[in-house]
GROMACS .gro file of C-alpha atoms in nm:
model
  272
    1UNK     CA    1  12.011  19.665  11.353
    2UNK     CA    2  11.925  19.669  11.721
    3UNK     CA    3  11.728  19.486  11.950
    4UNK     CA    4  11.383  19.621  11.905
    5UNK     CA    5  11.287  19.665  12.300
    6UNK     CA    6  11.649  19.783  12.460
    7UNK     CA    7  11.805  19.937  12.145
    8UNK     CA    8  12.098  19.827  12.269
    9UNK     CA    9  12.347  19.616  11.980
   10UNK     CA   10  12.314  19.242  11.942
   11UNK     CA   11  12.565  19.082  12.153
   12UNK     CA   12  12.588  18.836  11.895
   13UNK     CA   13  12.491  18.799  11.496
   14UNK     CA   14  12.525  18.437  11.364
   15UNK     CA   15  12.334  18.213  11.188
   16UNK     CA   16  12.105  18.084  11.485
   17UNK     CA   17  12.031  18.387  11.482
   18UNK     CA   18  12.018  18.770  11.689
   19UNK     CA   19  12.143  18.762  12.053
   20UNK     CA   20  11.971  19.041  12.257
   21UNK     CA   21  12.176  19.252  12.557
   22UNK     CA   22  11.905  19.077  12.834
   23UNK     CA   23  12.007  18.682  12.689
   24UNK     CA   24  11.661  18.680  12.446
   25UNK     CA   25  11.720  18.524  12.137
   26UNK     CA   26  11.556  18.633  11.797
   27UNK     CA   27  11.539  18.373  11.553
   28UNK     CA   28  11.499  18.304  11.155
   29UNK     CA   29  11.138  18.221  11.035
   30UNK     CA   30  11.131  18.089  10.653
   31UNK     CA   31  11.430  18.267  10.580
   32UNK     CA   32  11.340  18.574  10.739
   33UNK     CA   33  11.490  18.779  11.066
   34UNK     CA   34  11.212  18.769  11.311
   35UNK     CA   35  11.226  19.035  11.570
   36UNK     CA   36  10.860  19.013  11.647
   37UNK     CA   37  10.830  19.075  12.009
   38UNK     CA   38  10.579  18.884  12.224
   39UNK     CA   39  10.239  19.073  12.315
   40UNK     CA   40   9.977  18.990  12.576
   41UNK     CA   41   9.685  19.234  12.529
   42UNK     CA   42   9.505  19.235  12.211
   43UNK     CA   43   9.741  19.011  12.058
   44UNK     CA   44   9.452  18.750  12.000
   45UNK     CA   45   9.240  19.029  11.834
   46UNK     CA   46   9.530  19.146  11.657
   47UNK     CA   47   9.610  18.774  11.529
   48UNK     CA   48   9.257  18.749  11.360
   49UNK     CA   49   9.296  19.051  11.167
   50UNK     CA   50   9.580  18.936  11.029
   51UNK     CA   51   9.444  18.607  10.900
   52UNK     CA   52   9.171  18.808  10.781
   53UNK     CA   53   9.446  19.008  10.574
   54UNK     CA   54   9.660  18.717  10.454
   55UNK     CA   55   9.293  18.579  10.313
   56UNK     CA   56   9.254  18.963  10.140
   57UNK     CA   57   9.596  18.917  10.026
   58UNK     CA   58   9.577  18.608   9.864
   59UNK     CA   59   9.230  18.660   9.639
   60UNK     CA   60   9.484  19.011   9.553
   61UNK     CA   61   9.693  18.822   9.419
   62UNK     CA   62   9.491  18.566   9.238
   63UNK     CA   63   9.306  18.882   9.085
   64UNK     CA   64   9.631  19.025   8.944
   65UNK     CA   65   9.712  18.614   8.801
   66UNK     CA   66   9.345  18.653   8.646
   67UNK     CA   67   9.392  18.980   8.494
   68UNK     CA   68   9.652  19.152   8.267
   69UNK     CA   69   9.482  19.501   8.364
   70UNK     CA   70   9.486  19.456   8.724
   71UNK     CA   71   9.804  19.581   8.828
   72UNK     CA   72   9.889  19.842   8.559
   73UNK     CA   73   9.563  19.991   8.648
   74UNK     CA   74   9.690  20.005   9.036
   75UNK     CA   75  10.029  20.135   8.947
   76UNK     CA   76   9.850  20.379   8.745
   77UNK     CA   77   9.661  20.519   9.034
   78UNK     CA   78   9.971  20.465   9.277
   79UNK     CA   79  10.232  20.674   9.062
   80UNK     CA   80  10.016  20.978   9.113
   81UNK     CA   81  10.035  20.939   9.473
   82UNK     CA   82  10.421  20.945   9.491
   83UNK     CA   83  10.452  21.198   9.226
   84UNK     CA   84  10.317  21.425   9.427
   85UNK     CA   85  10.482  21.294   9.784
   86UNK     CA   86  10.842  21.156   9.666
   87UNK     CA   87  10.993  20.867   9.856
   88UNK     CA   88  11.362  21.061   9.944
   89UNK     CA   89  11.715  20.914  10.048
   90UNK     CA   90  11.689  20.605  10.257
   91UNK     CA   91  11.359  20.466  10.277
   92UNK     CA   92  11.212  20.218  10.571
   93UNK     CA   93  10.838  20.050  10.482
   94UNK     CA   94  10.697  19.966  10.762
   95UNK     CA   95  10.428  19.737  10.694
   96UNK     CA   96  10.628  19.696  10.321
   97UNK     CA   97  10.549  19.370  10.243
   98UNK     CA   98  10.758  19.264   9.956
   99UNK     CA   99  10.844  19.606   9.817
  100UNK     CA  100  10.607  19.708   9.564
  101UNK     CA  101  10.681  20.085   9.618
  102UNK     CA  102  11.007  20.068   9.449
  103UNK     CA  103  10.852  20.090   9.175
  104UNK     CA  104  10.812  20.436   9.260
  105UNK     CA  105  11.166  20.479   9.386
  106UNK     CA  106  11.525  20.556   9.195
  107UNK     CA  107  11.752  20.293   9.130
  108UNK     CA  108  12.036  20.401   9.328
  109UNK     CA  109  11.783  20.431   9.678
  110UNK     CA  110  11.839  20.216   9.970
  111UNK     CA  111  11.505  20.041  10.116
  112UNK     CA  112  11.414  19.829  10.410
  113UNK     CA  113  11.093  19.669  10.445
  114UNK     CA  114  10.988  19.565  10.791
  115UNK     CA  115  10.638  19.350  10.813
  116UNK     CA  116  10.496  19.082  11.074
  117UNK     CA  117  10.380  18.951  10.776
  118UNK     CA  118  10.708  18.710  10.791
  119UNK     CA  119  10.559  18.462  10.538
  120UNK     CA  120  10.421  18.699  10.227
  121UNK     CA  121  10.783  18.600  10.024
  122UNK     CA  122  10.603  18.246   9.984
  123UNK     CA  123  10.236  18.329   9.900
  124UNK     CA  124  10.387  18.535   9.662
  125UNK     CA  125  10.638  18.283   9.481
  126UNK     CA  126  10.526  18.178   9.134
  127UNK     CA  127  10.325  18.458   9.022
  128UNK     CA  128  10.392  18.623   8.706
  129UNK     CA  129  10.184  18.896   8.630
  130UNK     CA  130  10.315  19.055   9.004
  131UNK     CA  131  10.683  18.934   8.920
  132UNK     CA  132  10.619  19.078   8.584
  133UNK     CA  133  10.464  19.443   8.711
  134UNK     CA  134  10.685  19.513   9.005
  135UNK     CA  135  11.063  19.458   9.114
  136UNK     CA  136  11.025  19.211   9.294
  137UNK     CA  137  11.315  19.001   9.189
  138UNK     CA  138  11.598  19.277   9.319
  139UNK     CA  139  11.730  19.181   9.631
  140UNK     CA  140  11.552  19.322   9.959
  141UNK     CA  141  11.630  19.402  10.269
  142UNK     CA  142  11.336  19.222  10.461
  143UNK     CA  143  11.281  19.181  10.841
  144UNK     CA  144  10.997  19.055  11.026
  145UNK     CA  145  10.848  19.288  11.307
  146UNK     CA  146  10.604  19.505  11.458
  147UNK     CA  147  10.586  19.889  11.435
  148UNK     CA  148  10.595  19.929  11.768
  149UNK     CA  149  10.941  19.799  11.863
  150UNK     CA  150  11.156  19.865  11.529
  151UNK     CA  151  11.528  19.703  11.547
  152UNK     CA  152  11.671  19.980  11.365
  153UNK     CA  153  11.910  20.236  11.495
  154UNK     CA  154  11.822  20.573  11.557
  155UNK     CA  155  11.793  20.821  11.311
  156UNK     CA  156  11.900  20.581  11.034
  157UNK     CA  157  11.607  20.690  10.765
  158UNK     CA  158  11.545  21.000  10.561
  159UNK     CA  159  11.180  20.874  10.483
  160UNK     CA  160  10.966  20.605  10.688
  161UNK     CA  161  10.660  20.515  10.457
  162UNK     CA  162  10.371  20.403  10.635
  163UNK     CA  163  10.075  20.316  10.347
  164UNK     CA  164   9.778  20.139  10.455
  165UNK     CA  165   9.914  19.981  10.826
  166UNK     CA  166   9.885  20.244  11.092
  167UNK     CA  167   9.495  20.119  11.134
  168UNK     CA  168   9.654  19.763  11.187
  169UNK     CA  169   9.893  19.907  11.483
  170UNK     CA  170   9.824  19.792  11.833
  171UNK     CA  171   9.929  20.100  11.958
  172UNK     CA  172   9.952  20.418  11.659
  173UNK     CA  173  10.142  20.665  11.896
  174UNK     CA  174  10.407  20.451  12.038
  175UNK     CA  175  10.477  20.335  11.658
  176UNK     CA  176  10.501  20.704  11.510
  177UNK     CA  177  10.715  20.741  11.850
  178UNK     CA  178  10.953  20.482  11.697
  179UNK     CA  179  10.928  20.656  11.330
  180UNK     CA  180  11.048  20.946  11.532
  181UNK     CA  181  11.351  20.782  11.655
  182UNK     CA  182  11.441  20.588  11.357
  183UNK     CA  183  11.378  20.886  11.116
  184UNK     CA  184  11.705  21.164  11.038
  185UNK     CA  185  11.616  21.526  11.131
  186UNK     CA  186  11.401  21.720  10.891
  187UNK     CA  187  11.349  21.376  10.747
  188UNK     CA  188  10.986  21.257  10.622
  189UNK     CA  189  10.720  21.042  10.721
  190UNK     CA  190  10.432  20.942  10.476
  191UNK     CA  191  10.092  20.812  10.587
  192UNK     CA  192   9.833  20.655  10.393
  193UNK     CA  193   9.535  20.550  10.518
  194UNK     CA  194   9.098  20.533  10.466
  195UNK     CA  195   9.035  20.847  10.692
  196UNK     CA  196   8.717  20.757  10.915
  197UNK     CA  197   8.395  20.975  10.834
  198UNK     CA  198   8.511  21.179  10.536
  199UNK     CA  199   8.192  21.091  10.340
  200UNK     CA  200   7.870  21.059  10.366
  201UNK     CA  201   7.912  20.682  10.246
  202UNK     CA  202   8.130  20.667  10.557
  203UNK     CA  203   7.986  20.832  10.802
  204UNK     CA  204   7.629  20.669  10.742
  205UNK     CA  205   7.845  20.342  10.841
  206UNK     CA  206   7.966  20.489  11.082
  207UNK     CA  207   7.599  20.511  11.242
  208UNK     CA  208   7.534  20.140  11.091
  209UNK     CA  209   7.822  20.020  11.329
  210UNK     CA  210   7.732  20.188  11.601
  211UNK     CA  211   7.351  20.090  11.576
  212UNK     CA  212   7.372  19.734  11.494
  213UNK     CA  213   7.671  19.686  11.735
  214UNK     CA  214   7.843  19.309  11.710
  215UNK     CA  215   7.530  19.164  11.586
  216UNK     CA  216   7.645  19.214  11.220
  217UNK     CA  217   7.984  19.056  11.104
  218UNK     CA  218   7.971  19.221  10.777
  219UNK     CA  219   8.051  19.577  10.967
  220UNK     CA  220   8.399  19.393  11.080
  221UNK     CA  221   8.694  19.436  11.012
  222UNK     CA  222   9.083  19.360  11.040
  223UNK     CA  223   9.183  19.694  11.117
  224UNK     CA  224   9.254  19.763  11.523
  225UNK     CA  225   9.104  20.128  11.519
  226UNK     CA  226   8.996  20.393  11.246
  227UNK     CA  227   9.108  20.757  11.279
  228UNK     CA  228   8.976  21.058  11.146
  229UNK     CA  229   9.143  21.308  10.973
  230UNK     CA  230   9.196  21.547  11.287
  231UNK     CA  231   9.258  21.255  11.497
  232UNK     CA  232   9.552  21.154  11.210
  233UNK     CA  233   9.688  21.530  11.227
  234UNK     CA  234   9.649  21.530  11.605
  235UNK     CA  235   9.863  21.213  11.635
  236UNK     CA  236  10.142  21.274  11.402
  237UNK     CA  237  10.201  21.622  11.520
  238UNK     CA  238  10.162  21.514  11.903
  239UNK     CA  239  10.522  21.264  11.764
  240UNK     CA  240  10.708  21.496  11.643
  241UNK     CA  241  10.586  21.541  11.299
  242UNK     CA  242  10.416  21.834  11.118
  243UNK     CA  243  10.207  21.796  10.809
  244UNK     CA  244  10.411  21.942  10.496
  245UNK     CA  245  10.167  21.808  10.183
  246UNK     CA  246   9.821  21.552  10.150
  247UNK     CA  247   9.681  21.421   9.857
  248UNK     CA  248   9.356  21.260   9.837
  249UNK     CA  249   9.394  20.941   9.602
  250UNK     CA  250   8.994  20.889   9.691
  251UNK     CA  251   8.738  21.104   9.864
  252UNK     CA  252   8.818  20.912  10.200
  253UNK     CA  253   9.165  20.779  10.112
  254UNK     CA  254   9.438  21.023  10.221
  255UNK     CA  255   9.834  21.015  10.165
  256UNK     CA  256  10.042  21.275  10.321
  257UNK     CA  257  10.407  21.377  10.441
  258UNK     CA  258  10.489  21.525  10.748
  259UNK     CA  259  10.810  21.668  10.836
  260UNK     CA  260  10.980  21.537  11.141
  261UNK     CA  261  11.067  21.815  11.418
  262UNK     CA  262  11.419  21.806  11.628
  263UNK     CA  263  11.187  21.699  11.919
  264UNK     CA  264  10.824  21.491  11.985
  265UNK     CA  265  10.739  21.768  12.215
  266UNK     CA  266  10.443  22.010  12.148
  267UNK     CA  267  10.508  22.371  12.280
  268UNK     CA  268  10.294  22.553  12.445
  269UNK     CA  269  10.206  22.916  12.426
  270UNK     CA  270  10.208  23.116  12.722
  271UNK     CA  271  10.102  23.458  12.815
  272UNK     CA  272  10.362  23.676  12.956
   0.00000   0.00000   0.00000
């Protein structure tokens, strides 16, 4: 691990904690390493839509507790995703929660889940039907963070998974930027994500939004933006990463791999 802003080694690793190069000091939270950095702009926003999530997350849960079906019927519908896009080697989950995608993983694999979503180990103690579906009592390698400013060293990951959390970044590119850096050459990255106006259904809402403006909570959200599926493609490749395979798990839900180039930068044809 490094510290997430200077990527420079801790000076010092002890049990107070993570001492950065400039004399900052990252800290435990419930058990957890916390290298979430601090944030001015859109922090406030971003805050909301995460209690907004935790709230989603919890009635989750309680509907797995309530049902027997719930989370077979999930995995069910997952597998088929990474069946057809394989989590390889070494795998970082950004935005990983607890780990629920080793389910989908071998054995021997090594994983890392990194999540700002520090205290999830503790909504989730005591429930069986989640213990009972998913592996959730192997050991994990859990640190709390932000996408933006990973404390990982470079080009320590043959695949970065990022399901369902690049709408929740505060800023997409310099996160896929970091994915870049952390992510081994010809390694993978794996995005999954409700693509913005790839329905009807969506794009009338679309319209909806935009007519009844803020007047209407119901049209909120926690997510920070909404891409489409050029916009998606644009981004990754403008990173460093090329798309290699998509599957569509909905009409407007989209997984796919892209391929990490030796460099972020596009090139341009020229006439000669």
């Amino acid at each position: 691990m490094v510290d997430p802003i200077s990527k420079k080694p801790f000076v010092t690793v002890d049990s107070d904690g993570f001492l950065a190069p400039c004399g900052f000091r990252y800290t435990y939270r419930d058990g957890v390493p916390d290298f979430r950095v601090q944030l001015g702009a859109g922090a406030k926003m971003w805050a909301q839509g995460q209690k907004t999530f935790a709230q989603w997350f919890m009635r989750y849960l309680d509907r797995g507790e309530a049902s027997n079906s719930f989370y077979p019927a999930e995995q069910q519908r997952d597998r088929r995703v990474y069946e057809a896009i394989t989590l390889e080697g070494r795998v970082l989950d950004v935005g990983g929660q607890l780990g629920h995608i080793r389910k989908y993983m071998a054995p021997h694999q090594q994983y890392c889940s990194i999540d700002p979503f520090v205290g999830v180990h503790l909504l989730a103690s005591n429930r069986k039907n989640l213990f009972a579906n998913y592996p959730l009592t192997l050991p994990l390698n859990f640190l709390g963070g932000f996408a933006e400013f990973l404390p990982i060293r470079d080009e320590s990951f043959d695949t970065v998974n990022m399901r369902s959390c690049i709408d929740h970044f505060f800023n997409p590119e310099i996160a896929l930027m970091e994915a870049f850096r952390v992510t081994r050459k010809r390694g993978k990255l794996i995005v999954g994500l409700k693509i913005e106006g790839h329905t009807l259904k969506s794009s009338l809402l679309d319209i909806a939004k935009g007519v009844v403006g803020t007047f209407v909570s119901r049209y909120k959200d926690h997510h920070m933006w909404h891409p489409s599926y050029a916009g998606l493609i644009a981004l990754c490749r403008g990173c460093g990463f090329d798309l290699e395979k998509e599957y569509w798990q909905t009409s407007d839900v989209l997984y796919a791999s892209f391929i990490r180039r030796d460099t972020h930068l596009v090139t341009v044809e020229t006439d000669n």
